[in-house]
XYZ file of C-alpha atoms in Angstrom:
690
model
C -78.490 26.899 70.631
C -77.135 23.355 71.142
C -79.644 20.864 69.737
C -81.645 23.473 67.760
C -81.552 24.495 64.110
C -79.415 27.672 63.764
C -80.958 31.050 62.969
C -79.492 33.738 60.714
C -80.538 37.058 62.220
C -80.277 40.693 61.189
C -79.191 42.237 64.491
C -80.633 45.702 64.962
C -78.206 47.521 67.267
C -80.828 50.182 68.031
C -83.211 47.688 69.638
C -82.786 46.876 73.359
C -80.910 43.599 73.891
C -83.916 42.092 75.712
C -86.042 42.604 72.572
C -83.383 40.885 70.417
C -83.265 37.919 72.846
C -87.105 37.724 72.806
C -87.086 37.527 68.964
C -84.463 34.756 69.043
C -86.455 32.828 71.706
C -89.630 33.232 69.632
C -87.761 31.725 66.668
C -87.325 28.530 68.697
C -90.649 28.818 70.570
C -88.901 29.183 73.936
C -90.903 30.625 76.872
C -89.426 33.074 79.387
C -86.856 35.085 77.394
C -85.683 36.652 80.699
C -83.985 33.353 81.558
C -81.755 33.558 78.477
C -78.746 35.573 77.328
C -76.462 35.737 74.293
C -72.822 34.673 74.364
C -70.024 34.482 71.793
C -69.869 30.871 70.598
C -66.171 30.814 69.733
C -63.085 31.848 71.741
C -63.746 33.262 75.223
C -67.451 32.715 75.889
C -68.271 36.251 76.982
C -71.844 37.296 77.764
C -73.176 40.041 75.500
C -74.424 43.045 77.444
C -75.593 46.553 76.545
C -72.050 47.820 77.226
C -70.189 45.430 74.899
C -72.819 44.776 72.203
C -71.127 47.157 69.723
C -68.200 44.704 69.504
C -70.413 42.274 67.549
C -69.227 42.110 63.944
C -70.936 40.817 60.794
C -70.744 37.034 60.665
C -70.322 36.562 64.450
C -71.636 33.248 65.738
C -73.627 33.752 68.948
C -75.056 31.189 71.327
C -78.326 31.423 73.236
C -77.582 30.284 76.764
C -78.799 30.605 80.365
C -78.934 34.165 81.658
C -75.945 34.925 83.972
C -78.263 35.404 86.999
C -79.966 32.044 86.462
C -76.595 30.347 85.791
C -75.151 31.841 89.015
C -78.186 30.669 91.006
C -77.945 27.102 89.635
C -74.204 26.840 90.329
C -74.605 28.367 93.816
C -77.046 25.576 94.633
C -74.950 22.901 92.895
C -71.869 23.758 94.958
C -73.825 23.129 98.187
C -75.207 19.781 96.983
C -74.650 16.758 99.228
C -73.643 14.712 96.157
C -69.886 15.118 95.596
C -70.293 14.385 91.823
C -72.728 17.328 91.458
C -70.413 19.529 93.546
C -67.443 18.599 91.360
C -69.297 19.304 88.080
C -70.721 22.599 89.409
C -67.267 23.813 90.528
C -65.699 22.717 87.236
C -68.307 24.725 85.310
C -67.888 27.644 87.725
C -64.116 27.710 87.022
C -64.783 28.165 83.294
C -67.678 30.708 83.465
C -66.071 32.842 86.202
C -63.794 34.421 83.584
C -66.801 36.480 82.433
C -67.301 39.686 84.430
C -71.126 39.719 84.003
C -71.410 36.251 85.540
C -68.861 37.106 88.268
C -70.964 40.098 89.388
C -74.092 37.914 89.626
C -72.289 35.143 91.533
C -70.538 37.520 93.961
C -73.817 39.405 94.598
C -75.150 36.060 95.968
C -72.034 35.840 98.241
C -70.816 32.871 96.202
C -67.164 33.789 96.831
C -67.585 33.420 100.615
C -68.944 29.943 99.964
C -65.707 29.094 98.133
C -63.599 30.532 101.001
C -65.530 28.311 103.421
C -64.846 25.173 101.299
C -61.101 26.020 101.354
C -61.030 26.733 105.102
C -62.770 23.447 105.931
C -60.527 21.566 103.471
C -62.627 18.389 103.506
C -62.883 18.030 99.735
C -61.017 15.725 97.315
C -58.008 17.292 95.461
C -59.883 17.622 92.148
C -62.779 19.517 93.822
C -60.281 21.683 95.726
C -58.471 22.564 92.453
C -61.739 23.674 90.819
C -62.654 25.656 93.979
C -59.320 27.509 94.040
C -59.386 28.154 90.258
C -62.943 29.559 90.503
C -61.914 31.745 93.463
C -58.873 33.099 91.576
C -60.930 33.883 88.461
C -63.627 35.698 90.512
C -61.049 37.745 92.437
C -59.273 38.726 89.207
C -62.203 40.978 88.245
C -61.425 43.253 91.211
C -65.069 43.284 92.401
C -64.114 42.140 95.928
C -61.070 43.354 97.867
C -58.350 40.844 98.769
C -58.027 42.439 102.212
C -61.329 40.952 103.391
C -59.780 37.465 103.537
C -59.347 35.771 106.890
C -55.957 34.679 108.254
C -57.345 31.090 108.400
C -57.831 31.165 104.618
C -54.306 32.586 104.021
C -52.760 29.940 106.299
C -54.692 27.223 104.460
C -53.474 28.410 101.023
C -49.916 28.669 102.394
C -50.167 25.109 103.772
C -50.932 23.826 100.248
C -47.723 25.500 99.030
C -45.626 24.379 102.003
C -46.805 20.749 101.844
C -43.875 18.405 101.142
C -46.093 16.188 98.997
C -49.082 17.902 97.471
C -51.285 17.900 94.418
C -49.461 19.829 91.641
C -52.621 21.545 90.337
C -53.573 22.750 93.862
C -50.025 24.039 94.455
C -50.019 25.865 91.142
C -53.266 27.778 91.806
C -52.277 28.397 95.457
C -48.991 30.022 94.325
C -51.013 32.184 91.925
C -53.415 33.288 94.705
C -50.533 34.131 97.069
C -48.820 36.223 94.349
C -52.012 38.286 93.867
C -52.297 38.770 97.660
C -48.701 40.014 97.945
C -49.181 42.501 95.111
C -52.533 43.775 96.437
C -51.600 45.104 99.880
C -48.705 45.472 102.301
C -50.510 43.827 105.236
C -51.192 40.713 103.116
C -47.553 40.767 101.984
C -46.435 40.600 105.617
C -48.808 37.697 106.352
C -47.718 35.714 103.282
C -44.051 36.421 104.027
C -44.608 35.066 107.533
C -46.305 31.886 106.274
C -44.102 31.001 103.273
C -40.459 30.082 103.753
C -37.865 30.984 101.154
C -36.409 27.461 101.262
C -39.808 26.007 100.326
C -40.128 28.353 97.355
C -36.641 27.440 96.166
C -37.512 23.729 96.263
C -40.477 24.587 94.004
C -38.007 26.192 91.596
C -36.096 22.928 91.366
C -39.012 20.700 90.318
C -39.469 19.488 86.745
C -43.025 20.827 86.457
C -42.530 24.086 84.516
C -45.885 25.576 85.536
C -45.059 25.221 89.245
C -41.554 26.588 88.607
C -43.027 29.634 86.876
C -45.687 30.307 89.519
C -43.130 29.903 92.331
C -40.852 32.339 90.534
C -43.757 34.784 90.133
C -44.454 34.674 93.880
C -40.751 35.064 94.647
C -40.592 38.143 92.389
C -43.710 39.622 94.002
C -42.137 39.138 97.468
C -38.806 40.590 96.306
C -40.303 43.640 94.638
C -42.717 44.412 97.480
C -40.026 43.993 100.150
C -38.004 46.974 101.302
C -34.303 47.030 100.392
C -33.351 45.667 103.792
C -35.596 42.611 103.409
C -34.454 41.616 99.936
C -32.658 38.322 99.598
C -29.796 39.213 97.301
C -28.073 35.880 96.780
C -30.970 34.013 95.269
C -29.503 33.491 91.855
C -27.030 30.798 92.900
C -29.941 28.669 94.171
C -31.835 28.663 90.896
C -31.366 25.514 88.889
C -32.306 25.800 85.246
C -34.439 23.058 83.841
C -32.854 21.484 80.790
C -35.876 22.388 78.650
C -36.402 25.792 77.076
C -37.536 28.601 79.366
C -41.121 29.777 78.779
C -41.943 33.459 78.151
C -43.384 33.986 81.637
C -40.396 32.345 83.346
C -38.008 34.355 81.138
C -39.742 37.523 82.358
C -39.356 36.538 86.027
C -35.687 35.627 85.541
C -35.190 39.019 83.898
C -36.912 40.739 86.846
C -34.778 38.818 89.376
C -31.619 39.765 87.483
C -32.743 43.385 87.268
C -33.712 43.656 90.948
C -30.428 42.068 92.061
C -28.149 44.111 89.804
C -29.923 47.301 90.879
C -28.370 46.810 94.327
C -25.259 48.297 92.709
C -27.122 51.486 91.827
C -26.364 53.385 95.084
C -22.589 52.831 94.543
C -22.952 53.865 90.901
C -24.731 57.113 91.861
C -22.325 58.029 94.683
C -19.269 60.142 93.767
C -15.947 59.544 95.483
C -15.484 61.603 98.635
C -11.920 62.984 98.584
C -12.088 63.436 102.373
C -12.998 59.805 103.135
C -9.898 58.059 104.561
C -11.301 54.635 103.614
C -11.696 55.580 99.928
C -8.289 57.289 99.907
C -6.719 54.100 101.283
C -8.289 52.021 98.467
C -6.820 54.417 95.878
C -3.370 54.171 97.471
C -3.840 50.409 97.741
C -4.244 50.292 93.942
C -1.024 52.269 93.524
C 0.948 50.140 95.983
C -0.291 46.868 94.447
C 1.047 47.977 91.068
C 4.326 49.585 92.137
C 6.149 48.059 95.099
C 7.937 51.265 96.054
C 10.786 51.791 98.455
C 9.797 52.557 102.010
C 7.787 55.751 101.886
C 9.001 56.762 105.336
C 12.562 57.339 104.156
C 11.380 59.983 101.672
C 10.626 63.619 102.312
C 6.973 64.704 102.051
C 7.625 66.580 98.811
C 9.500 63.670 97.251
C 6.813 61.209 98.325
C 4.040 63.384 96.848
C 5.887 63.712 93.539
C 6.482 59.930 93.394
C 2.790 59.216 94.124
C 1.676 61.623 91.390
C 4.052 59.938 88.931
C 2.725 56.479 89.818
C -0.918 57.594 89.620
C -0.143 58.956 86.152
C 1.289 55.560 85.157
C -1.904 53.973 86.530
C -3.830 56.025 83.978
C -5.504 58.678 86.166
C -6.055 61.999 84.371
C -5.701 64.033 87.564
C -2.517 62.493 88.975
C -2.061 64.902 91.902
C -5.624 64.203 93.100
C -6.783 60.948 91.431
C -10.052 60.958 93.397
C -11.303 63.708 91.060
C -11.513 61.142 88.226
C -14.134 59.229 90.236
C -16.351 62.191 91.106
C -18.416 61.766 87.899
C -21.572 59.652 88.341
C -22.300 57.184 86.966
C -20.067 55.121 87.485
C -18.929 56.867 90.724
C -17.703 54.534 93.463
C -18.672 51.448 91.437
C -15.608 52.020 89.228
C -13.391 52.108 92.337
C -15.011 48.863 93.585
C -14.399 47.054 90.276
C -10.765 48.235 90.047
C -10.085 47.191 93.633
C -11.769 43.797 93.069
C -9.580 43.171 90.001
C -6.396 44.207 91.807
C -7.103 42.057 94.877
C -8.698 39.044 93.122
C -6.253 38.794 90.195
C -3.074 40.570 91.408
C -0.834 39.038 88.710
C -3.093 40.112 85.841
C -3.410 43.577 87.425
C 0.368 44.095 87.784
C 0.945 42.754 84.262
C -1.597 45.216 82.798
C -0.126 48.250 84.565
C 3.569 47.402 84.098
C 3.151 46.384 80.447
C 1.528 49.734 79.657
C 3.887 51.859 81.740
C 6.799 50.452 79.714
C 5.217 51.439 76.368
C 5.647 54.787 74.661
C 3.516 57.478 76.266
C 1.077 57.766 73.376
C 0.653 53.974 72.982
C -0.021 53.098 76.614
C -3.521 51.942 77.563
C -4.522 54.007 80.665
C -5.776 51.515 83.288
C -7.820 53.914 85.451
C -9.429 55.849 82.599
C -10.256 52.581 80.781
C -11.673 51.024 83.966
C -13.963 53.984 84.659
C -15.268 53.938 81.074
C -15.592 50.123 81.035
C -17.604 50.170 84.291
C -19.917 52.741 82.719
C -20.334 50.527 79.610
C -21.108 47.440 81.748
C -23.681 49.439 83.773
C -25.335 50.427 80.516
C -25.301 46.887 79.027
C -26.595 45.303 82.262
C -29.117 48.168 82.651
C -28.108 48.948 86.230
C -30.302 51.710 87.605
C -33.231 50.982 85.276
C -36.368 49.602 86.970
C -37.479 46.269 85.450
C -40.014 46.733 82.662
C -43.365 44.917 82.776
C -42.725 43.119 79.489
C -38.932 42.568 79.562
C -37.624 39.037 79.172
C -34.011 39.573 78.118
C -32.018 37.922 80.904
C -28.410 36.683 80.862
C -28.014 32.984 81.834
C -24.445 33.822 82.965
C -26.005 35.891 85.804
C -27.396 32.747 87.441
C -24.036 30.970 87.455
C -22.071 33.833 88.999
C -22.280 35.403 92.451
C -20.542 38.680 91.582
C -21.406 39.105 87.933
C -20.461 42.775 87.604
C -17.026 42.349 89.218
C -16.166 39.131 87.379
C -17.297 40.513 84.018
C -15.151 43.575 84.634
C -12.075 41.400 85.318
C -12.523 39.540 82.007
C -13.341 42.681 80.005
C -10.506 44.893 81.293
C -8.024 42.253 80.083
C -9.928 42.048 76.795
C -9.661 45.847 76.503
C -5.866 45.683 76.823
C -5.744 42.930 74.157
C -7.968 44.923 71.757
C -5.899 48.076 72.384
C -2.777 46.199 71.197
C -4.589 44.645 68.194
C -5.755 48.111 67.085
C -2.263 49.587 67.733
C -4.180 52.350 69.453
C -2.887 55.665 70.751
C -4.501 57.977 73.324
C -6.508 59.685 70.523
C -8.116 56.316 69.655
C -9.486 55.789 73.181
C -13.163 56.247 72.188
C -12.789 53.970 69.132
C -11.305 51.187 71.294
C -14.131 51.546 73.821
C -16.715 51.250 71.003
C -15.089 48.024 69.770
C -14.922 46.599 73.320
C -18.579 47.476 73.851
C -19.432 45.633 70.620
C -17.349 42.607 71.664
C -19.212 42.397 75.005
C -22.739 42.907 73.614
C -22.217 40.463 70.736
C -20.882 37.810 73.129
C -23.656 38.322 75.704
C -26.267 38.063 72.938
C -25.143 34.442 72.347
C -26.377 33.751 75.928
C -23.233 32.125 77.418
C -24.144 30.050 80.487
C -20.882 30.448 82.405
C -18.111 33.004 82.875
C -15.545 30.625 81.351
C -17.652 30.301 78.197
C -18.067 34.085 78.024
C -14.311 34.553 78.423
C -13.476 32.124 75.596
C -16.051 33.596 73.232
C -15.239 37.247 73.875
C -11.499 36.667 73.418
C -12.113 34.791 70.157
C -14.059 37.805 68.865
C -10.961 39.887 68.125
C -10.734 43.234 66.295
C -10.400 41.692 62.812
C -13.501 39.520 63.466
C -15.458 42.627 64.491
C -14.441 44.354 61.231
C -15.566 41.316 59.210
C -18.918 41.210 61.033
C -19.458 44.940 60.472
C -18.754 44.521 56.746
C -21.158 41.569 56.442
C -23.871 43.444 58.338
C -23.422 46.479 56.123
C -23.912 44.292 53.049
C -26.966 42.690 54.640
C -28.329 46.123 55.411
C -27.888 47.112 51.771
C -29.609 43.793 50.999
C -26.728 42.799 48.704
C -26.624 39.382 50.372
C -30.327 38.563 50.079
C -30.808 35.385 47.960
C -32.891 37.163 45.252
C -30.198 39.860 44.939
C -27.448 37.226 44.658
C -29.503 35.521 41.951
C -29.878 38.843 40.131
C -26.097 39.320 40.394
C -25.503 35.974 38.694
C -27.885 36.940 35.875
C -26.186 40.296 35.346
C -22.650 38.850 35.326
C -22.537 37.588 31.673
C -23.718 40.969 30.340
C -21.134 42.887 32.392
C -18.321 40.450 31.537
C -19.092 41.053 27.856
C -18.794 44.793 28.509
C -15.342 44.273 30.081
C -14.276 42.034 27.140
C -15.234 44.742 24.632
C -13.353 47.372 26.647
C -10.230 45.154 26.670
C -10.342 44.568 22.902
C -10.894 48.296 22.255
C -7.871 49.010 24.443
C -5.762 46.521 22.406
C -6.917 48.229 19.193
C -5.624 51.571 20.560
C -2.276 49.878 21.252
C 0.405 50.366 23.908
C 4.065 51.450 24.001
C 6.456 48.827 25.436
C 10.161 49.041 26.340
C 12.746 46.491 25.277
C 15.054 45.239 28.020
C 18.380 44.266 26.508
C 20.956 42.054 28.166
C 23.033 45.168 28.806
C 20.158 46.678 30.736
C 19.776 49.549 28.296
C 16.154 50.577 28.262
C 16.245 53.051 25.406
C 14.535 50.975 22.669
C 10.763 51.292 22.382
C 8.239 49.288 20.389
C 4.532 49.564 19.838
C 1.895 46.854 19.554
C -1.767 47.122 18.587
C -4.650 44.946 17.402
C -6.253 45.497 14.006
C -9.837 46.863 14.071
C -11.185 43.545 12.770
C -9.465 41.758 15.744
C -7.632 39.358 13.390
C -3.987 40.582 13.372
C -1.512 41.942 15.950
C 0.728 44.653 14.424
C 4.002 45.637 16.105
C 7.275 47.395 15.325
C 10.023 49.616 16.743
C 9.229 53.297 17.206
C 11.066 56.465 18.177
C 11.075 57.958 21.664
C 8.578 60.746 21.008
C 6.131 58.735 18.900
C 2.619 58.808 20.237
C 0.009 56.403 18.839
C 1.693 55.514 15.491
C -0.637 54.575 12.573
C -1.096 50.861 12.004
C 0.594 51.083 8.555
C 3.937 52.149 10.087
C 4.169 48.950 12.174
C 6.036 46.509 9.917
C 5.667 43.224 11.797
C 2.436 41.298 12.255
C 1.123 38.058 13.778
C -2.272 36.622 12.753
C -4.393 35.996 15.871
C -5.253 32.549 14.472
C -1.549 31.562 14.753
C -1.251 32.437 18.450
C -0.890 29.237 20.462
C -0.496 30.312 24.092
C -0.221 33.204 26.525
C 2.532 32.916 29.155
C 3.133 35.125 32.201
C 5.850 35.661 34.805
C 8.533 32.978 35.196
C 7.125 30.910 32.291
C 8.033 33.587 29.717
C 11.022 32.759 27.460
C 12.695 36.156 28.074
C 12.450 35.586 31.836
C 13.942 32.091 31.563
C 16.944 33.411 29.592
C 17.811 35.882 32.334
C 17.035 33.499 35.205
C 18.009 34.912 38.579
C 18.724 38.347 37.156
C 15.146 39.655 37.081
C 13.532 41.469 39.979
C 10.102 40.433 41.258
C 8.743 43.739 39.946
C 9.753 42.870 36.354
C 8.509 39.281 36.750
C 5.079 40.580 37.717
C 4.870 42.705 34.547
C 6.208 40.152 32.005
C 4.052 38.216 29.530
C 4.624 36.472 26.177
C 2.650 34.986 23.314
C 3.865 31.930 21.397
C 2.825 31.513 17.781
C 3.227 29.223 14.782
C 4.536 25.870 15.984
C 5.461 27.324 19.399
C 8.976 28.079 18.164
C 8.492 31.821 18.042
C 7.439 34.113 20.836
C 6.668 37.789 21.209
C 7.813 39.012 24.628
C 6.326 41.950 26.508
C 7.187 43.821 29.709
C 4.294 46.116 30.646
C 5.044 49.568 32.011
C 2.436 49.181 34.792
C 0.235 46.586 36.421
C -2.809 48.176 34.741
C -1.332 47.647 31.259
C -0.369 44.082 32.224
C -3.969 43.306 33.259
C -5.470 44.962 30.142
C -3.213 43.036 27.751
C -3.383 39.622 29.435
C -7.196 39.940 29.626
C -7.443 41.118 25.984
C -5.207 38.311 24.704
C -7.200 35.773 26.770
C -10.399 37.038 25.084
C -8.770 36.658 21.622
C -7.805 33.084 22.538
C -11.336 32.331 23.718
C -10.325 31.935 27.370
C -11.688 33.467 30.594
C -10.159 36.703 31.858
C -8.420 36.205 35.191
C -6.715 39.443 36.246
C -7.382 41.131 39.606
C -8.265 44.292 37.664
C -11.121 42.429 35.894
C -12.425 41.082 39.229
C -12.509 44.485 40.894
C -14.110 46.158 37.833
C -16.766 43.438 37.677
C -17.494 43.949 41.393
C -17.826 47.736 40.925
C -20.103 47.360 37.885
C -22.251 44.730 39.650
C -22.539 46.860 42.768
C -23.587 49.953 40.774
C -26.064 47.992 38.649
C -27.620 46.336 41.732
C -27.946 49.683 43.532
C -29.681 51.188 40.507
C -32.061 48.231 40.244
C -32.894 48.395 43.966
C -33.562 52.151 44.031
C -37.321 51.645 43.632
C -37.319 49.024 46.388
C -35.966 51.247 49.141
C -37.415 50.235 52.541
C -39.265 47.319 50.902
C -38.145 44.009 52.490
C -37.149 41.493 49.825
C -38.355 37.951 50.663
C -35.789 35.132 50.475
C -37.889 33.132 48.045
C -40.318 34.231 45.340
C -43.996 34.204 46.355
C -45.790 31.082 45.053
C -47.580 31.392 41.717
C -51.308 30.901 42.393
C -53.036 27.904 40.894
C -54.937 28.529 37.643
C -58.665 29.148 38.135
C -61.113 26.279 37.615
C -62.623 28.118 34.604
C -62.024 31.274 32.601
C -65.634 32.445 32.409
C -64.633 35.811 33.812
C -62.816 36.650 30.538
C -64.493 39.380 28.485
C -65.454 38.192 25.014
C -65.021 41.128 22.608
C -66.528 39.290 19.623
C -69.902 38.951 21.377
C -69.939 42.615 22.332
C -69.175 43.721 18.778
C -72.086 41.746 17.341
């Protein structure tokens, strides 16, 4: 209790709460335990009652305070005081204690809430008192003890006037917006009254202020009005009026923006769920309009009915419809239904040049390489519906909105126009055929979702980003993500790789030297291009001498003694490859690139002599150049060594990480704890033995 020495009590949960309070009061010699109650001292100061007492944990700090009934009585009187200072303090305290349901029940049972309604209706108080009054009212109503429908129209008009005021106190406006939102969500009759009192223009001006709290509350009320309204009442074109504040968007505001986006985009759902009606002349005309916009045909009237039908079918096939005699059948599937027809028609009428270019470019390609416009459009519309979640009701916790939505009046149509051109570009980059249709659509889907996840704020920005994310970029990203998934790019794993490298490089060095000790058969290339002479070269087991000599055609692995010539490794001066080799310089211009890539030489003694090799394969070339580099004390540099090192590292890392499957590896090692202040906890064996 403030001002008293604290007590440490053993709380017996079997005793009635009144008995516990009496014991605590006795500890401080306080009379009248009925006037007291226990509350949590930290966090939300909730009263402890018989229903919630089991939530008390060991070590809880409780406060002895006024009983809720006594507190409610005191505040009820304080609010009616003639002294405005007392009224202000009482209302301020009421605003904070009203969050507790036990207190709220006591205060409402004394009709305290009607007292607050009266203060608001009379509206004679200073702004600070009015703010505390409205906050207290909102907190009391939140417990659902009293119905919102009992409120008078005078009160509703008064609250609405605070919101509609051109110049008003920000705190009052904020709480008033909150109260109106709760009214709208509680009943339809209140929704109609609020809708009548609040103008949309006024709410939109609240969205354009710099005060983020007011922005958020105004948005909340707007969402409540939008979601409660019938479809006919909804204001669809709200997004263009919303001006983003330059600061970051709070979680609550992000949720409301997501809801607004969701509610607005869901207006497309009826079109998405409606299949094309083959008997509707209007829809048939749109289909033929698409055909005529792409192919300016000769006057149809001069053709016979049969000829005209055959020409139409041919053109619909070029447009990419699967059912060319009755293209409407392609649009019977829902989703995307009529929405796909709308997007195609929008593209053809809004960007006629791009539309004609798409269709004509593909109709001039080989049959299997053409990108079918209609089939692609139907699938793309379906993908966009899925990405934009059209047809899904907004979730209560969602906050994933697209800033691009608020800069664009017809987001779905405009996105389609950008993405259908992207699809054609990706189709060409992938050199796709009809069999690759699903693969292309997967890549396009990835391009769109990756670009939207960067939150572009305008269509132009989206267009630039999505076009920069070409097929090769997607492949690179997939590869990187795969490595991340395998955790091969985590800093500790990269560090482990670096530590393993020396050991594995030594393994490769030993393998190269062993290979040189086995030896290899080389061909001699004479100036007359006769390739019949063979010679063999191998390293001595002690790695000190290279033995070589001519051998017969059918000799396989000759013994080292039969090789007459030898060069001590200590005499070798340099290793040369390609164009730098003496035997390549002699025949300058005569050697093919293939031979150049396989040639290497070693110079020995005083660099006057050289031993020239032409490997039979790239593998032998890599083995020998690496082995000779090792003998000369240099680093190996062949592509074969690099790929082998990568394979060995990858295998070793996978083996080491087997035990850590599904265990996230932190980027940095956990800190080593500080040493203890003493080591008295150590067990002293010598004492025990004695």
